mmCIF file of C-alpha atoms in Angstrom:
data_model
loop_
_atom_site.group_PDB
_atom_site.id
_atom_site.type_symbol
_atom_site.label_atom_id
_atom_site.label_comp_id
_atom_site.label_asym_id
_atom_site.label_seq_id
_atom_site.Cartn_x
_atom_site.Cartn_y
_atom_site.Cartn_z
ATOM 1 C CA UNK A 1 -200.495 -25.828 138.498
ATOM 2 C CA UNK A 2 -203.111 -28.483 139.531
ATOM 3 C CA UNK A 3 -202.768 -31.601 141.624
ATOM 4 C CA UNK A 4 -202.295 -33.745 138.683
ATOM 5 C CA UNK A 5 -199.509 -31.606 137.380
ATOM 6 C CA UNK A 6 -197.757 -31.365 140.769
ATOM 7 C CA UNK A 7 -197.908 -34.995 140.925
ATOM 8 C CA UNK A 8 -196.397 -35.468 137.399
ATOM 9 C CA UNK A 9 -193.837 -32.934 138.207
ATOM 10 C CA UNK A 10 -192.647 -35.254 141.466
ATOM 11 C CA UNK A 11 -193.025 -38.420 139.468
ATOM 12 C CA UNK A 12 -190.812 -37.215 136.490
ATOM 13 C CA UNK A 13 -187.690 -37.327 138.553
ATOM 14 C CA UNK A 14 -188.215 -41.237 139.018
ATOM 15 C CA UNK A 15 -187.468 -43.949 136.537
ATOM 16 C CA UNK A 16 -190.449 -45.771 134.928
ATOM 17 C CA UNK A 17 -189.251 -48.868 136.763
ATOM 18 C CA UNK A 18 -187.996 -49.999 140.204
ATOM 19 C CA UNK A 19 -186.288 -52.854 141.714
ATOM 20 C CA UNK A 20 -184.747 -54.073 138.565
ATOM 21 C CA UNK A 21 -188.147 -54.658 136.573
ATOM 22 C CA UNK A 22 -190.993 -53.357 138.442
ATOM 23 C CA UNK A 23 -192.964 -51.059 136.694
ATOM 24 C CA UNK A 24 -193.785 -47.492 138.114
ATOM 25 C CA UNK A 25 -197.319 -47.171 138.149
ATOM 26 C CA UNK A 26 -197.569 -43.961 140.062
ATOM 27 C CA UNK A 27 -198.177 -41.896 136.917
ATOM 28 C CA UNK A 28 -201.288 -44.066 135.970
ATOM 29 C CA UNK A 29 -202.382 -44.303 139.454
ATOM 30 C CA UNK A 30 -202.579 -40.471 140.551
ATOM 31 C CA UNK A 31 -204.369 -39.732 137.118
ATOM 32 C CA UNK A 32 -206.794 -42.016 137.614
ATOM 33 C CA UNK A 33 -207.477 -40.536 141.391
ATOM 34 C CA UNK A 34 -207.693 -37.012 139.999
ATOM 35 C CA UNK A 35 -210.073 -37.829 136.919
ATOM 36 C CA UNK A 36 -212.424 -39.580 139.489
ATOM 37 C CA UNK A 37 -212.260 -36.366 142.120
ATOM 38 C CA UNK A 38 -210.074 -37.680 144.606
ATOM 39 C CA UNK A 39 -207.732 -35.341 144.287
ATOM 40 C CA UNK A 40 -207.098 -34.484 148.073
ATOM 41 C CA UNK A 41 -205.698 -38.008 148.597
ATOM 42 C CA UNK A 42 -203.032 -37.889 145.786
ATOM 43 C CA UNK A 43 -200.033 -36.304 147.617
ATOM 44 C CA UNK A 44 -200.610 -38.308 150.541
ATOM 45 C CA UNK A 45 -200.757 -41.268 148.328
ATOM 46 C CA UNK A 46 -197.475 -40.449 146.497
ATOM 47 C CA UNK A 47 -195.526 -39.535 149.731
ATOM 48 C CA UNK A 48 -195.578 -43.317 150.502
ATOM 49 C CA UNK A 49 -195.254 -44.620 147.069
ATOM 50 C CA UNK A 50 -192.131 -42.488 145.805
ATOM 51 C CA UNK A 51 -190.157 -44.332 148.711
ATOM 52 C CA UNK A 52 -190.417 -47.217 146.441
ATOM 53 C CA UNK A 53 -189.086 -45.677 143.482
ATOM 54 C CA UNK A 54 -185.590 -45.700 141.577
ATOM 55 C CA UNK A 55 -183.978 -42.346 140.290
ATOM 56 C CA UNK A 56 -184.408 -41.442 136.614
ATOM 57 C CA UNK A 57 -181.973 -43.791 134.485
ATOM 58 C CA UNK A 58 -178.878 -42.058 133.056
ATOM 59 C CA UNK A 59 -178.436 -42.390 129.182
ATOM 60 C CA UNK A 60 -175.667 -44.456 127.759
ATOM 61 C CA UNK A 61 -175.632 -42.960 124.118
ATOM 62 C CA UNK A 62 -177.953 -40.881 121.983
ATOM 63 C CA UNK A 63 -180.553 -42.810 120.315
ATOM 64 C CA UNK A 64 -179.483 -42.916 116.647
ATOM 65 C CA UNK A 65 -181.222 -45.803 115.074
ATOM 66 C CA UNK A 66 -184.254 -46.282 116.568
ATOM 67 C CA UNK A 67 -184.915 -49.451 115.145
ATOM 68 C CA UNK A 68 -181.737 -51.074 116.939
ATOM 69 C CA UNK A 69 -182.444 -49.717 120.283
ATOM 70 C CA UNK A 70 -186.318 -50.707 120.257
ATOM 71 C CA UNK A 71 -186.993 -52.986 123.039
ATOM 72 C CA UNK A 72 -183.627 -52.906 124.541
ATOM 73 C CA UNK A 73 -184.055 -51.887 128.308
ATOM 74 C CA UNK A 74 -180.470 -51.117 128.844
ATOM 75 C CA UNK A 75 -181.222 -47.844 126.542
ATOM 76 C CA UNK A 76 -184.122 -46.726 128.846
ATOM 77 C CA UNK A 77 -182.225 -43.544 129.897
ATOM 78 C CA UNK A 78 -181.339 -42.885 126.124
ATOM 79 C CA UNK A 79 -185.068 -43.297 125.300
ATOM 80 C CA UNK A 80 -186.125 -40.857 127.863
ATOM 81 C CA UNK A 81 -183.952 -38.111 126.726
ATOM 82 C CA UNK A 82 -184.850 -38.631 122.896
ATOM 83 C CA UNK A 83 -188.732 -38.286 123.716
ATOM 84 C CA UNK A 84 -187.795 -35.433 126.246
ATOM 85 C CA UNK A 85 -186.112 -33.655 123.119
ATOM 86 C CA UNK A 86 -188.612 -34.299 120.254
ATOM 87 C CA UNK A 87 -191.582 -33.685 122.757
ATOM 88 C CA UNK A 88 -190.171 -30.185 123.339
ATOM 89 C CA UNK A 89 -189.595 -29.734 119.410
ATOM 90 C CA UNK A 90 -193.047 -31.023 118.290
ATOM 91 C CA UNK A 91 -196.715 -30.964 118.919
ATOM 92 C CA UNK A 92 -197.726 -34.180 121.101
ATOM 93 C CA UNK A 93 -200.232 -35.240 118.578
ATOM 94 C CA UNK A 94 -197.558 -35.392 115.752
ATOM 95 C CA UNK A 95 -195.439 -37.390 118.037
ATOM 96 C CA UNK A 96 -198.172 -39.683 118.853
ATOM 97 C CA UNK A 97 -199.173 -39.973 115.080
ATOM 98 C CA UNK A 98 -195.551 -40.910 114.220
ATOM 99 C CA UNK A 99 -194.969 -43.044 117.269
ATOM 100 C CA UNK A 100 -197.981 -45.292 117.807
ATOM 101 C CA UNK A 101 -197.892 -47.447 114.663
ATOM 102 C CA UNK A 102 -193.989 -47.825 115.649
ATOM 103 C CA UNK A 103 -194.610 -49.093 119.203
ATOM 104 C CA UNK A 104 -198.145 -50.678 118.591
ATOM 105 C CA UNK A 105 -196.939 -54.365 117.332
ATOM 106 C CA UNK A 106 -194.576 -53.980 120.790
ATOM 107 C CA UNK A 107 -197.883 -53.843 122.895
ATOM 108 C CA UNK A 108 -196.420 -56.659 125.372
ATOM 109 C CA UNK A 109 -193.762 -54.331 126.658
ATOM 110 C CA UNK A 110 -193.496 -54.656 130.257
ATOM 111 C CA UNK A 111 -196.678 -56.652 130.784
ATOM 112 C CA UNK A 112 -198.528 -53.804 128.633
ATOM 113 C CA UNK A 113 -197.623 -50.983 131.052
ATOM 114 C CA UNK A 114 -195.978 -49.302 128.245
ATOM 115 C CA UNK A 115 -199.614 -48.619 126.147
ATOM 116 C CA UNK A 116 -201.309 -48.419 129.688
ATOM 117 C CA UNK A 117 -199.190 -45.531 130.698
ATOM 118 C CA UNK A 118 -199.637 -43.969 127.513
ATOM 119 C CA UNK A 119 -203.522 -44.365 127.664
ATOM 120 C CA UNK A 120 -203.455 -42.640 131.056
ATOM 121 C CA UNK A 121 -201.491 -39.516 129.530
ATOM 122 C CA UNK A 122 -203.698 -39.285 126.558
ATOM 123 C CA UNK A 123 -206.708 -38.959 128.556
ATOM 124 C CA UNK A 124 -205.145 -36.327 130.760
ATOM 125 C CA UNK A 125 -204.025 -34.250 127.559
ATOM 126 C CA UNK A 126 -207.229 -34.685 126.507
ATOM 127 C CA UNK A 127 -208.525 -32.666 129.357
ATOM 128 C CA UNK A 128 -205.938 -29.967 129.425
ATOM 129 C CA UNK A 129 -202.637 -29.209 127.818
ATOM 130 C CA UNK A 130 -199.537 -28.623 130.298
ATOM 131 C CA UNK A 131 -195.629 -29.128 129.804
ATOM 132 C CA UNK A 132 -196.187 -31.542 132.565
ATOM 133 C CA UNK A 133 -198.861 -33.631 130.794
ATOM 134 C CA UNK A 134 -196.410 -33.725 127.433
ATOM 135 C CA UNK A 135 -193.782 -34.672 129.442
ATOM 136 C CA UNK A 136 -195.523 -37.486 130.780
ATOM 137 C CA UNK A 137 -196.632 -38.658 127.374
ATOM 138 C CA UNK A 138 -193.218 -38.608 126.350
ATOM 139 C CA UNK A 139 -191.681 -40.567 129.324
ATOM 140 C CA UNK A 140 -194.520 -43.280 128.712
ATOM 141 C CA UNK A 141 -193.660 -43.256 125.106
ATOM 142 C CA UNK A 142 -189.895 -43.926 125.896
ATOM 143 C CA UNK A 143 -190.926 -46.503 128.370
ATOM 144 C CA UNK A 144 -192.817 -48.516 125.715
ATOM 145 C CA UNK A 145 -190.244 -48.446 123.499
ATOM 146 C CA UNK A 146 -187.705 -49.516 125.922
ATOM 147 C CA UNK A 147 -189.624 -52.585 126.779
ATOM 148 C CA UNK A 148 -191.137 -52.986 123.498
ATOM 149 C CA UNK A 149 -192.277 -56.603 122.831
ATOM 150 C CA UNK A 150 -194.674 -58.309 120.694
ATOM 151 C CA UNK A 151 -197.467 -60.837 121.455
ATOM 152 C CA UNK A 152 -196.459 -64.098 119.650
ATOM 153 C CA UNK A 153 -198.209 -65.126 116.685
ATOM 154 C CA UNK A 154 -200.418 -61.727 116.947
ATOM 155 C CA UNK A 155 -201.280 -60.216 113.555
ATOM 156 C CA UNK A 156 -204.713 -59.088 111.836
ATOM 157 C CA UNK A 157 -207.787 -60.363 112.956
ATOM 158 C CA UNK A 158 -209.372 -62.829 110.289
ATOM 159 C CA UNK A 159 -211.771 -64.860 111.879
ATOM 160 C CA UNK A 160 -215.480 -65.161 112.359
ATOM 161 C CA UNK A 161 -215.862 -65.676 116.426
ATOM 162 C CA UNK A 162 -217.627 -62.720 118.613
ATOM 163 C CA UNK A 163 -215.481 -61.411 121.371
ATOM 164 C CA UNK A 164 -216.934 -63.771 124.347
ATOM 165 C CA UNK A 165 -216.907 -66.857 122.012
ATOM 166 C CA UNK A 166 -213.030 -66.222 121.169
ATOM 167 C CA UNK A 167 -212.071 -65.637 124.715
ATOM 168 C CA UNK A 168 -214.067 -68.820 126.176
ATOM 169 C CA UNK A 169 -212.054 -70.839 123.100
ATOM 170 C CA UNK A 170 -208.347 -69.381 124.203
ATOM 171 C CA UNK A 171 -206.402 -72.308 125.265
ATOM 172 C CA UNK A 172 -203.867 -71.946 128.175
ATOM 173 C CA UNK A 173 -200.054 -72.533 128.447
ATOM 174 C CA UNK A 174 -199.087 -75.726 129.895
ATOM 175 C CA UNK A 175 -197.041 -74.320 132.782
ATOM 176 C CA UNK A 176 -198.677 -71.302 134.497
ATOM 177 C CA UNK A 177 -195.225 -70.339 136.556
ATOM 178 C CA UNK A 178 -192.403 -67.709 135.922
ATOM 179 C CA UNK A 179 -192.482 -64.055 134.637
ATOM 180 C CA UNK A 180 -194.507 -63.099 131.904
ATOM 181 C CA UNK A 181 -191.610 -63.442 129.199
ATOM 182 C CA UNK A 182 -191.272 -67.068 130.197
ATOM 183 C CA UNK A 183 -195.005 -67.454 130.021
ATOM 184 C CA UNK A 184 -195.090 -65.913 126.510
ATOM 185 C CA UNK A 185 -192.358 -67.917 125.287
ATOM 186 C CA UNK A 186 -194.692 -70.868 125.523
ATOM 187 C CA UNK A 187 -197.292 -69.673 123.221
ATOM 188 C CA UNK A 188 -196.265 -70.642 119.894
ATOM 189 C CA UNK A 189 -196.374 -74.276 120.966
ATOM 190 C CA UNK A 190 -199.816 -74.213 122.419
ATOM 191 C CA UNK A 191 -202.030 -75.916 120.189
ATOM 192 C CA UNK A 192 -204.538 -73.830 118.874
ATOM 193 C CA UNK A 193 -202.926 -70.599 119.972
ATOM 194 C CA UNK A 194 -202.043 -68.881 116.368
ATOM 195 C CA UNK A 195 -205.758 -69.466 115.434
ATOM 196 C CA UNK A 196 -207.132 -68.307 118.761
ATOM 197 C CA UNK A 197 -205.344 -64.890 118.691
ATOM 198 C CA UNK A 198 -206.794 -64.380 114.990
ATOM 199 C CA UNK A 199 -210.360 -65.677 115.798
ATOM 200 C CA UNK A 200 -212.465 -62.787 116.265
ATOM 201 C CA UNK A 201 -214.479 -61.143 113.358
ATOM 202 C CA UNK A 202 -212.539 -58.096 112.147
ATOM 203 C CA UNK A 203 -214.424 -54.738 113.000
ATOM 204 C CA UNK A 204 -215.889 -53.771 109.598
ATOM 205 C CA UNK A 205 -214.893 -49.832 110.295
ATOM 206 C CA UNK A 206 -213.515 -47.625 112.553
ATOM 207 C CA UNK A 207 -216.946 -46.870 114.587
ATOM 208 C CA UNK A 208 -217.090 -50.783 114.900
ATOM 209 C CA UNK A 209 -213.745 -50.843 116.102
ATOM 210 C CA UNK A 210 -214.535 -48.674 119.215
ATOM 211 C CA UNK A 211 -217.335 -50.987 119.700
ATOM 212 C CA UNK A 212 -215.333 -54.292 119.393
ATOM 213 C CA UNK A 213 -212.908 -52.777 122.082
ATOM 214 C CA UNK A 214 -215.675 -51.937 124.530
ATOM 215 C CA UNK A 215 -216.925 -55.133 124.266
ATOM 216 C CA UNK A 216 -213.403 -56.741 124.975
ATOM 217 C CA UNK A 217 -212.807 -54.637 128.038
ATOM 218 C CA UNK A 218 -216.579 -55.434 129.254
ATOM 219 C CA UNK A 219 -215.910 -58.967 128.969
ATOM 220 C CA UNK A 220 -212.466 -59.123 130.186
ATOM 221 C CA UNK A 221 -213.681 -57.183 133.374
ATOM 222 C CA UNK A 222 -216.399 -60.112 134.058
ATOM 223 C CA UNK A 223 -213.417 -62.768 133.285
ATOM 224 C CA UNK A 224 -211.746 -61.146 135.950
ATOM 225 C CA UNK A 225 -214.604 -62.363 138.413
ATOM 226 C CA UNK A 226 -214.478 -65.912 137.023
ATOM 227 C CA UNK A 227 -210.161 -66.031 137.019
ATOM 228 C CA UNK A 228 -209.145 -63.214 139.379
ATOM 229 C CA UNK A 229 -208.399 -65.473 142.110
ATOM 230 C CA UNK A 230 -205.523 -67.209 140.128
ATOM 231 C CA UNK A 231 -203.143 -64.010 139.561
ATOM 232 C CA UNK A 232 -205.170 -60.867 140.403
ATOM 233 C CA UNK A 233 -202.548 -58.412 139.846
ATOM 234 C CA UNK A 234 -201.487 -59.875 136.418
ATOM 235 C CA UNK A 235 -205.060 -60.308 135.281
ATOM 236 C CA UNK A 236 -205.976 -56.881 135.911
ATOM 237 C CA UNK A 237 -203.922 -56.133 132.578
ATOM 238 C CA UNK A 238 -206.362 -58.007 130.327
ATOM 239 C CA UNK A 239 -208.723 -55.189 131.284
ATOM 240 C CA UNK A 240 -206.472 -52.217 131.468
ATOM 241 C CA UNK A 241 -204.823 -52.779 128.296
ATOM 242 C CA UNK A 242 -207.545 -52.508 125.974
ATOM 243 C CA UNK A 243 -209.003 -49.805 127.936
ATOM 244 C CA UNK A 244 -205.842 -47.743 126.940
ATOM 245 C CA UNK A 245 -205.893 -48.270 123.688
ATOM 246 C CA UNK A 246 -209.734 -47.541 123.634
ATOM 247 C CA UNK A 247 -209.319 -44.319 124.996
ATOM 248 C CA UNK A 248 -206.217 -43.323 122.686
ATOM 249 C CA UNK A 249 -208.327 -44.186 119.184
ATOM 250 C CA UNK A 250 -209.796 -40.921 119.391
ATOM 251 C CA UNK A 251 -206.686 -39.182 118.979
ATOM 252 C CA UNK A 252 -205.296 -41.591 115.977
ATOM 253 C CA UNK A 253 -205.977 -41.499 112.390
ATOM 254 C CA UNK A 254 -208.709 -43.838 111.217
ATOM 255 C CA UNK A 255 -206.276 -46.002 109.315
ATOM 256 C CA UNK A 256 -204.948 -46.884 112.394
ATOM 257 C CA UNK A 257 -207.907 -48.027 114.547
ATOM 258 C CA UNK A 258 -208.304 -51.739 113.112
ATOM 259 C CA UNK A 259 -204.490 -52.298 113.743
ATOM 260 C CA UNK A 260 -204.650 -51.081 117.057
ATOM 261 C CA UNK A 261 -207.876 -53.106 117.832
ATOM 262 C CA UNK A 262 -205.830 -56.130 116.565
ATOM 263 C CA UNK A 263 -203.073 -55.418 118.875
ATOM 264 C CA UNK A 264 -205.295 -54.574 121.970
ATOM 265 C CA UNK A 265 -207.128 -57.896 121.460
ATOM 266 C CA UNK A 266 -203.903 -59.974 121.301
ATOM 267 C CA UNK A 267 -202.637 -58.467 124.630
ATOM 268 C CA UNK A 268 -206.081 -59.464 126.281
ATOM 269 C CA UNK A 269 -206.156 -62.696 124.786
ATOM 270 C CA UNK A 270 -202.434 -63.321 125.687
ATOM 271 C CA UNK A 271 -202.455 -62.203 129.380
ATOM 272 C CA UNK A 272 -205.568 -64.609 129.686
ATOM 273 C CA UNK A 273 -204.011 -67.592 128.337
ATOM 274 C CA UNK A 274 -200.710 -67.238 130.446
ATOM 275 C CA UNK A 275 -202.674 -66.334 133.729
ATOM 276 C CA UNK A 276 -205.895 -67.302 133.873
ATOM 277 C CA UNK A 277 -206.726 -71.483 134.773
ATOM 278 C CA UNK A 278 -208.542 -73.297 132.402
ATOM 279 C CA UNK A 279 -211.413 -74.009 134.951
ATOM 280 C CA UNK A 280 -213.398 -70.683 135.932
ATOM 281 C CA UNK A 281 -214.906 -70.433 139.522
ATOM 282 C CA UNK A 282 -218.549 -68.850 139.748
ATOM 283 C CA UNK A 283 -218.491 -65.118 140.363
ATOM 284 C CA UNK A 284 -218.109 -64.212 143.762
ATOM 285 C CA UNK A 285 -221.257 -62.692 145.694
ATOM 286 C CA UNK A 286 -220.116 -59.031 146.144
ATOM 287 C CA UNK A 287 -222.876 -56.020 146.351
ATOM 288 C CA UNK A 288 -222.454 -53.241 144.247
ATOM 289 C CA UNK A 289 -223.783 -49.955 145.714
ATOM 290 C CA UNK A 290 -222.759 -47.540 143.159
ATOM 291 C CA UNK A 291 -220.032 -46.484 140.687
ATOM 292 C CA UNK A 292 -218.744 -43.787 143.159
ATOM 293 C CA UNK A 293 -218.795 -46.011 145.838
ATOM 294 C CA UNK A 294 -216.868 -48.635 143.732
ATOM 295 C CA UNK A 295 -213.928 -46.172 142.993
ATOM 296 C CA UNK A 296 -214.047 -44.616 146.697
ATOM 297 C CA UNK A 297 -213.525 -48.303 148.133
ATOM 298 C CA UNK A 298 -210.725 -48.662 145.425
ATOM 299 C CA UNK A 299 -209.183 -45.586 146.615
ATOM 300 C CA UNK A 300 -209.017 -46.416 150.235
ATOM 301 C CA UNK A 301 -207.600 -49.865 149.222
ATOM 302 C CA UNK A 302 -204.700 -47.989 147.812
ATOM 303 C CA UNK A 303 -203.071 -50.408 145.892
ATOM 304 C CA UNK A 304 -202.395 -49.263 142.042
ATOM 305 C CA UNK A 305 -203.635 -52.052 140.349
ATOM 306 C CA UNK A 306 -207.018 -51.783 142.289
ATOM 307 C CA UNK A 307 -207.163 -48.303 141.519
ATOM 308 C CA UNK A 308 -206.460 -48.657 137.587
ATOM 309 C CA UNK A 309 -209.016 -51.737 137.427
ATOM 310 C CA UNK A 310 -211.528 -49.622 139.361
ATOM 311 C CA UNK A 311 -211.042 -46.770 136.685
ATOM 312 C CA UNK A 312 -211.286 -49.025 133.785
ATOM 313 C CA UNK A 313 -214.603 -50.403 134.880
ATOM 314 C CA UNK A 314 -215.934 -47.203 135.904
ATOM 315 C CA UNK A 315 -215.874 -46.520 131.923
ATOM 316 C CA UNK A 316 -217.307 -49.783 131.281
ATOM 317 C CA UNK A 317 -220.333 -49.141 133.499
ATOM 318 C CA UNK A 318 -220.733 -45.707 132.316
ATOM 319 C CA UNK A 319 -220.894 -47.014 128.791
ATOM 320 C CA UNK A 320 -223.156 -49.903 129.274
ATOM 321 C CA UNK A 321 -225.032 -49.186 132.539
ATOM 322 C CA UNK A 322 -224.069 -52.709 133.543
ATOM 323 C CA UNK A 323 -223.031 -53.137 137.112
ATOM 324 C CA UNK A 324 -221.376 -56.475 137.178
ATOM 325 C CA UNK A 325 -218.114 -55.097 136.099
ATOM 326 C CA UNK A 326 -217.933 -52.825 138.967
ATOM 327 C CA UNK A 327 -217.823 -55.887 141.296
ATOM 328 C CA UNK A 328 -214.541 -56.999 139.483
ATOM 329 C CA UNK A 329 -212.913 -53.807 141.132
ATOM 330 C CA UNK A 330 -214.242 -54.464 144.573
ATOM 331 C CA UNK A 331 -212.974 -58.332 144.252
ATOM 332 C CA UNK A 332 -209.760 -57.207 143.129
ATOM 333 C CA UNK A 333 -209.566 -55.083 146.442
ATOM 334 C CA UNK A 334 -210.399 -58.325 147.980
ATOM 335 C CA UNK A 335 -207.599 -60.578 146.744
ATOM 336 C CA UNK A 336 -204.732 -57.780 146.399
#
């Protein structure tokens, strides 16, 4: 058993949330640390993080009608038991193919942590299939199902705008306070929101879908440098949610790529609209040495959001060669 599987085995005795509603970031953070070669620090990081977590929740009754139980956090234990069973009975790619289109419309689940956790699990399984990694995908899907939540007004992309222009034109909610559910509840009444969430030009084909999503992640990383000061923890998810979808695309049937892109875009747009201020600040002066040093500094910081953002922007840098997104992770390390 390697370091990641050992870490998963420790984490799978804990619940997907703690202190009532906070997401358990342990599985996502340890996967990122291992992926970037920081295995030696994983168990030490986990020793301190585990003290914060709750036990695995017990179920109420078996999932019979999955549609009726979707988005009911009181059924989290039931969903965990349900997916534990089907992951034992069914190949994980078959489970993903069945459940991805069912869960995708609720991409906002737990401030997008459901899909983000799935994305990390998919990358781990792509590198190696083990019982612990299969279990992790099941727990991630169960969490997404329990907290399933749509982005208000989200649907197909029908506009003509590029990604950057669409992000620049996003309206903002009038009261940027309270939790994400309260903020999302304001979106339907925001003038121009419905048009904005549909504004990008839809990808022409599956290959263009991957390019589109990569552009969303790239631009959201740069926007973190302009807006991150307002709410650094939550604005991380404008980057990490589409990253999770982008990592999952290769495991999906091509017919799922376009709706996946639209859902990922809606998540980034919504998080931006409810947490980013209307006025941007100039990007802070941050010196970037290298991608490896960026992740090393994130690892030393130790905050799970900083680690996850560094993981995402290293993907951007690898794909584009642009060093500017790396500065977003270093900025997050200053702010969080």
